[in-house]
Amino acid sequence: SFSAVPGEPSVVRYSVPVIERGRPMSITASEARKSLFPLIKKVNDDHEAIEIVSKHGNAVLVSAEDYTALREGSYLLRSPVNARRLLKAYENALSNVNVSERELIDPDAAEQALAAE
């Protein structure tokens, strides 16, 4: 049983399943409900999806950042022409073909130069 001492900080412990690297974590909806906040932290820290299994269907918990990246990738690869162009650019970058190096512009210096004109 848990008894908190008034005025003292209390500690709440959560059980989060641990998995082997490379294998997707799969938990029941009941387990996910009990450990929701630690699971949210885990997907944001590890960037590994967690499959939630239920008799009503399965779902996947991913960080918002990873979800946005998946949607963006899906959008960019939707067009076969764009997918081929991106794949070619990626292959060129890996083999240092048609790769050029450019100085980054200091945004503060650019603003100051415009203001001085």
PDB file of C-alpha atoms in Angstrom, residues 89-97:
ATOM      1  CA  ALA A  89      20.202  12.559 -55.516  1.00  0.00           C
ATOM      2  CA  TYR A  90      20.727  10.238 -52.542  1.00  0.00           C
ATOM      3  CA  GLU A  91      22.915   7.869 -54.592  1.00  0.00           C
ATOM      4  CA  ASN A  92      24.925  10.851 -55.909  1.00  0.00           C
ATOM      5  CA  ALA A  93      25.452  12.153 -52.384  1.00  0.00           C
ATOM      6  CA  LEU A  94      26.675   8.738 -51.215  1.00  0.00           C
ATOM      7  CA  SER A  95      29.168   8.505 -54.071  1.00  0.00           C
ATOM      8  CA  ASN A  96      30.149  12.224 -53.993  1.00  0.00           C
ATOM      9  CA  VAL A  97      28.896  12.772 -57.554  1.00  0.00           C
TER      10      VAL A  97
END
